[in-house]
Amino acid sequence: TERKGTATDKGTVNSDDVTVGTYTDNRKTAVGSYTATVTALAGAKASSYVINDGETTASHAWSITSGTNYFTRTPEIADWMYGNTAAQPLGTAAYGTVKFQYSDVQNGIFTDKKPSKPGTYYMKARVEGTDDYALLESPAVGFKISKGEISVIADDITGKTGDAVKELTYTQTGNTVSGDQFDVSLSTTASSNSAAGDYTISVSVSADAALYDVTKADGTYHITKTDITISADGVNVPYDGKAHGI
């Protein structure tokens, strides 16, 4: 923030229009010691006056001392679930740019690398010190990345006796991360030779237990009896005293 020194005029007569005119070194931003100097007067009556009993300038020493930095928004970060969008750290400081760093140990070494796997972690907000303000660092803030929660449910299917087994399908909820091992397989004891009845559709999931909590549910393959239509042609014969049939 820019700071400035000011000067006022004294000794004018009858409210003459005389003001301080030209300054040097009266506006500064950085920490340091300065001398503000008035080198000229201004106003309608300026020519009737001199600076400091005939001196050509008037000077005054002033300084900007090192300030104390502080957080204007307390640093924080929310938990999130693996496979979902990662939470963003929040925090602002009165001066400088806030940098966020991470560690898996509260009092450990913090680096710029943001964690992405399930676990408990810690975040610190940091603003490097300058000549104008000291280093600012927040306490470690804990947060968690929970395991991804995946549900795999086999879809129920209906078929008929004698038909080929239909394609087995499933419904999945929850997000997986590209490149992770996550394989789903389905099987059933139903076949084209199966009698009418209910058969289990089994679900098998192969996934990294460190990354995912998986809930699975088997389904049912329901086979119904095949409808058969029977028709007969009639026979017309004259009565002859003998038995006839169709």
Tab-separated table of C-alpha atoms in Angstrom:
chain	number	residue	atom	x	y	z
A	1	THR	CA	0.000	0.000	0.000
A	2	GLU	CA	1.394	3.389	-0.956
A	3	ARG	CA	2.062	5.804	1.887
A	4	LYS	CA	2.669	9.524	1.595
A	5	GLY	CA	3.952	12.396	3.705
A	6	THR	CA	2.172	15.765	3.710
A	7	ALA	CA	3.172	19.354	4.448
A	8	THR	CA	1.142	22.370	5.554
A	9	ASP	CA	1.819	26.067	5.245
A	10	LYS	CA	1.978	28.387	8.289
A	11	GLY	CA	2.453	32.145	8.529
A	12	THR	CA	0.191	33.322	5.736
A	13	VAL	CA	-1.477	36.708	6.108
A	14	ASN	CA	-5.138	37.568	5.634
A	15	SER	CA	-5.896	34.074	4.389
A	16	ASP	CA	-3.745	34.551	1.311
A	17	ASP	CA	-3.991	31.860	-1.337
A	18	VAL	CA	-0.724	30.046	-0.682
A	19	THR	CA	-0.286	26.275	-0.639
A	20	VAL	CA	2.536	23.772	-0.656
A	21	GLY	CA	3.453	23.155	-4.273
A	22	THR	CA	6.094	20.706	-5.399
A	23	TYR	CA	7.099	17.664	-3.273
A	24	THR	CA	9.840	15.116	-3.682
A	25	ASP	CA	9.998	11.683	-1.976
A	26	ASN	CA	6.688	12.124	-0.215
A	27	ARG	CA	5.031	9.008	-1.706
A	28	LYS	CA	6.499	5.524	-1.193
A	29	THR	CA	5.387	1.915	-0.949
A	30	ALA	CA	8.391	-0.117	0.223
A	31	VAL	CA	9.841	-0.277	3.727
A	32	GLY	CA	12.566	2.335	4.211
A	33	SER	CA	13.589	5.772	5.495
A	34	TYR	CA	12.841	8.801	3.342
A	35	THR	CA	13.110	12.587	3.350
A	36	ALA	CA	10.153	14.481	1.966
A	37	THR	CA	11.089	17.854	0.552
A	38	VAL	CA	8.978	20.839	-0.438
A	39	THR	CA	10.685	22.745	-3.239
A	40	ALA	CA	8.053	25.276	-4.244
A	41	LEU	CA	4.914	27.092	-3.139
A	42	ALA	CA	1.748	27.411	-5.162
A	43	GLY	CA	-1.304	29.669	-5.189
A	44	ALA	CA	-2.170	33.215	-6.244
A	45	LYS	CA	-0.022	34.812	-3.521
A	46	ALA	CA	2.883	32.342	-3.645
A	47	SER	CA	5.295	34.948	-4.982
A	48	SER	CA	4.808	37.011	-1.810
A	49	TYR	CA	6.249	34.293	0.421
A	50	VAL	CA	9.463	32.335	0.888
A	51	ILE	CA	10.057	28.878	2.369
A	52	ASN	CA	11.438	28.757	5.936
A	53	ASP	CA	12.733	32.301	6.241
A	54	GLY	CA	14.434	32.386	2.922
A	55	GLU	CA	15.443	28.763	2.523
A	56	THR	CA	14.785	27.298	-0.907
A	57	THR	CA	13.360	24.026	0.446
A	58	ALA	CA	11.767	22.506	3.540
A	59	SER	CA	12.493	18.866	4.445
A	60	HIS	CA	11.150	16.277	6.867
A	61	ALA	CA	12.354	12.733	7.551
A	62	TRP	CA	9.772	9.927	7.580
A	63	SER	CA	9.754	6.136	7.231
A	64	ILE	CA	7.739	3.010	6.444
A	65	THR	CA	8.463	0.142	8.830
A	66	SER	CA	8.015	-3.577	8.198
A	67	GLY	CA	4.366	-4.584	8.565
A	68	THR	CA	2.672	-7.660	9.987
A	69	ASN	CA	0.932	-9.916	7.476
A	70	TYR	CA	-2.232	-11.807	8.415
A	71	PHE	CA	-4.899	-14.022	6.899
A	72	THR	CA	-8.050	-12.231	5.831
A	73	ARG	CA	-9.708	-15.602	5.236
A	74	THR	CA	-8.766	-18.478	7.512
A	75	PRO	CA	-7.190	-21.292	5.439
A	76	GLU	CA	-9.424	-24.356	5.020
A	77	ILE	CA	-10.001	-27.349	2.775
A	78	ALA	CA	-12.965	-29.752	2.684
A	79	ASP	CA	-12.886	-33.559	2.616
A	80	TRP	CA	-13.714	-35.354	-0.626
A	81	MET	CA	-14.282	-38.854	-1.961
A	82	TYR	CA	-11.796	-40.578	-4.227
A	83	GLY	CA	-13.056	-40.507	-7.797
A	84	ASN	CA	-14.933	-37.244	-7.254
A	85	THR	CA	-13.683	-33.721	-7.932
A	86	ALA	CA	-10.978	-32.767	-5.444
A	87	ALA	CA	-11.760	-29.934	-3.019
A	88	GLN	CA	-9.867	-26.689	-3.531
A	89	PRO	CA	-7.973	-25.045	-0.650
A	90	LEU	CA	-9.202	-21.621	0.413
A	91	GLY	CA	-7.445	-18.775	2.177
A	92	THR	CA	-6.360	-15.199	1.506
A	93	ALA	CA	-3.823	-12.879	3.124
A	94	ALA	CA	-3.605	-9.133	3.569
A	95	TYR	CA	-0.382	-9.084	1.521
A	96	GLY	CA	1.217	-11.403	-0.999
A	97	THR	CA	0.122	-14.581	-2.750
A	98	VAL	CA	-1.000	-17.537	-0.661
A	99	LYS	CA	0.650	-20.852	-1.524
A	100	PHE	CA	-0.835	-24.152	-0.328
A	101	GLN	CA	1.302	-27.143	0.621
A	102	TYR	CA	0.514	-30.679	1.768
A	103	SER	CA	1.820	-33.540	3.909
A	104	ASP	CA	0.573	-36.895	5.199
A	105	VAL	CA	2.072	-36.073	8.620
A	106	GLN	CA	0.884	-33.135	10.712
A	107	ASN	CA	4.405	-32.070	11.647
A	108	GLY	CA	6.050	-33.499	8.554
A	109	ILE	CA	7.566	-31.996	5.437
A	110	PHE	CA	5.064	-30.053	3.347
A	111	THR	CA	5.333	-29.913	-0.452
A	112	ASP	CA	3.357	-28.448	-3.341
A	113	LYS	CA	2.100	-31.887	-4.438
A	114	LYS	CA	-1.605	-32.217	-3.669
A	115	PRO	CA	-2.597	-35.756	-2.556
A	116	SER	CA	-5.066	-37.756	-4.623
A	117	LYS	CA	-5.314	-41.206	-2.993
A	118	PRO	CA	-7.544	-42.111	-0.012
A	119	GLY	CA	-6.041	-41.219	3.366
A	120	THR	CA	-5.653	-38.514	6.015
A	121	TYR	CA	-3.611	-35.465	5.072
A	122	TYR	CA	-2.695	-31.958	6.207
A	123	MET	CA	-2.582	-28.604	4.423
A	124	LYS	CA	-0.721	-25.394	5.275
A	125	ALA	CA	-1.167	-21.949	3.743
A	126	ARG	CA	2.011	-19.932	3.350
A	127	VAL	CA	2.996	-16.457	2.163
A	128	GLU	CA	6.699	-15.870	1.696
A	129	GLY	CA	8.151	-12.925	3.604
A	130	THR	CA	9.563	-9.820	1.934
A	131	ASP	CA	11.312	-6.655	3.102
A	132	ASP	CA	7.850	-5.224	3.662
A	133	TYR	CA	6.278	-8.019	5.740
A	134	ALA	CA	7.343	-11.195	7.530
A	135	LEU	CA	6.708	-14.810	6.515
A	136	LEU	CA	3.121	-15.909	7.197
A	137	GLU	CA	2.217	-19.581	7.705
A	138	SER	CA	-0.967	-21.179	8.991
A	139	PRO	CA	-1.230	-24.143	11.366
A	140	ALA	CA	-1.682	-27.526	9.686
A	141	VAL	CA	-5.297	-28.129	8.673
A	142	GLY	CA	-6.382	-31.787	8.528
A	143	PHE	CA	-8.564	-33.259	5.773
A	144	LYS	CA	-9.490	-36.680	4.425
A	145	ILE	CA	-9.884	-38.355	1.073
A	146	SER	CA	-12.295	-41.226	1.618
A	147	LYS	CA	-12.376	-44.399	-0.466
A	148	GLY	CA	-14.565	-44.354	-3.532
A	149	GLU	CA	-17.953	-45.957	-2.883
A	150	ILE	CA	-19.098	-48.190	-5.732
A	151	SER	CA	-22.313	-50.183	-6.007
A	152	VAL	CA	-22.687	-52.978	-8.593
A	153	ILE	CA	-26.145	-54.575	-8.937
A	154	ALA	CA	-26.895	-57.350	-11.439
A	155	ASP	CA	-29.966	-56.574	-13.528
A	156	ASP	CA	-32.847	-59.079	-13.307
A	157	ILE	CA	-33.602	-60.832	-16.608
A	158	THR	CA	-36.577	-62.841	-17.864
A	159	GLY	CA	-36.371	-65.550	-20.545
A	160	LYS	CA	-38.245	-68.615	-21.727
A	161	THR	CA	-37.453	-72.295	-21.685
A	162	GLY	CA	-35.461	-73.344	-24.723
A	163	ASP	CA	-34.197	-69.842	-25.475
A	164	ALA	CA	-30.506	-68.952	-25.482
A	165	VAL	CA	-29.363	-67.137	-22.337
A	166	LYS	CA	-29.605	-63.385	-22.795
A	167	GLU	CA	-26.708	-60.998	-22.242
A	168	LEU	CA	-26.116	-60.392	-18.548
A	169	THR	CA	-25.983	-56.717	-17.532
A	170	TYR	CA	-25.494	-54.696	-14.366
A	171	THR	CA	-26.059	-51.207	-12.978
A	172	GLN	CA	-23.123	-49.365	-11.377
A	173	THR	CA	-23.202	-46.242	-9.217
A	174	GLY	CA	-20.166	-44.276	-8.047
A	175	ASN	CA	-17.114	-43.068	-9.953
A	176	THR	CA	-13.954	-44.939	-10.808
A	177	VAL	CA	-10.664	-43.343	-11.839
A	178	SER	CA	-9.286	-44.085	-15.280
A	179	GLY	CA	-6.389	-46.525	-15.094
A	180	ASP	CA	-7.470	-48.150	-11.820
A	181	GLN	CA	-8.122	-51.866	-11.682
A	182	PHE	CA	-11.902	-52.279	-11.574
A	183	ASP	CA	-13.357	-55.320	-13.322
A	184	VAL	CA	-16.914	-56.676	-13.112
A	185	SER	CA	-17.936	-60.172	-14.247
A	186	LEU	CA	-21.367	-61.830	-14.258
A	187	SER	CA	-22.372	-65.480	-14.413
A	188	THR	CA	-25.506	-67.572	-14.087
A	189	THR	CA	-26.446	-71.245	-13.873
A	190	ALA	CA	-29.355	-70.684	-16.254
A	191	SER	CA	-29.010	-72.217	-19.723
A	192	SER	CA	-31.087	-72.966	-22.786
A	193	ASN	CA	-31.772	-76.413	-21.283
A	194	SER	CA	-32.944	-75.090	-17.931
A	195	ALA	CA	-36.454	-75.774	-16.716
A	196	ALA	CA	-38.758	-72.934	-15.809
A	197	GLY	CA	-37.723	-71.284	-12.533
A	198	ASP	CA	-35.409	-68.725	-10.957
A	199	TYR	CA	-31.623	-68.849	-11.298
A	200	THR	CA	-29.014	-66.641	-9.631
A	201	ILE	CA	-27.019	-64.078	-11.591
A	202	SER	CA	-23.779	-63.808	-9.621
A	203	VAL	CA	-21.657	-60.636	-9.468
A	204	SER	CA	-17.888	-60.691	-9.071
A	205	VAL	CA	-15.826	-57.488	-8.714
A	206	SER	CA	-12.048	-57.187	-8.832
A	207	ALA	CA	-10.911	-53.814	-7.432
A	208	ASP	CA	-8.123	-52.267	-5.343
A	209	ALA	CA	-9.398	-52.420	-1.766
A	210	ALA	CA	-7.171	-49.476	-0.820
A	211	LEU	CA	-9.081	-47.266	-3.240
A	212	TYR	CA	-12.657	-48.530	-3.271
A	213	ASP	CA	-15.365	-49.846	-0.983
A	214	VAL	CA	-17.565	-52.019	-3.185
A	215	THR	CA	-21.140	-53.109	-2.522
A	216	LYS	CA	-22.537	-55.756	-4.837
A	217	ALA	CA	-25.888	-57.495	-5.237
A	218	ASP	CA	-26.752	-60.594	-7.256
A	219	GLY	CA	-29.700	-60.669	-9.626
A	220	THR	CA	-32.251	-63.237	-10.784
A	221	TYR	CA	-32.623	-64.926	-14.160
A	222	HIS	CA	-36.292	-65.886	-14.328
A	223	ILE	CA	-37.208	-68.535	-16.903
A	224	THR	CA	-40.847	-68.981	-17.785
A	225	LYS	CA	-42.515	-71.886	-19.582
A	226	THR	CA	-42.742	-71.564	-23.365
A	227	ASP	CA	-46.316	-71.232	-24.634
A	228	ILE	CA	-47.348	-73.999	-27.096
A	229	THR	CA	-50.333	-73.642	-29.437
A	230	ILE	CA	-52.047	-76.899	-30.452
A	231	SER	CA	-54.525	-76.991	-33.331
A	232	ALA	CA	-56.436	-79.872	-34.993
A	233	ASP	CA	-58.154	-80.296	-38.363
A	234	GLY	CA	-61.642	-81.731	-38.334
A	235	VAL	CA	-62.700	-84.856	-40.340
A	236	ASN	CA	-66.113	-85.193	-41.937
A	237	VAL	CA	-67.124	-88.732	-42.964
A	238	PRO	CA	-70.562	-90.261	-43.559
A	239	TYR	CA	-71.868	-92.522	-40.857
A	240	ASP	CA	-70.693	-96.017	-41.464
A	241	GLY	CA	-70.987	-97.575	-38.013
A	242	LYS	CA	-67.193	-97.470	-37.477
A	243	ALA	CA	-65.075	-95.441	-35.007
A	244	HIS	CA	-63.258	-92.417	-36.428
A	245	GLY	CA	-60.761	-89.888	-34.940
A	246	ILE	CA	-58.582	-86.927	-35.761
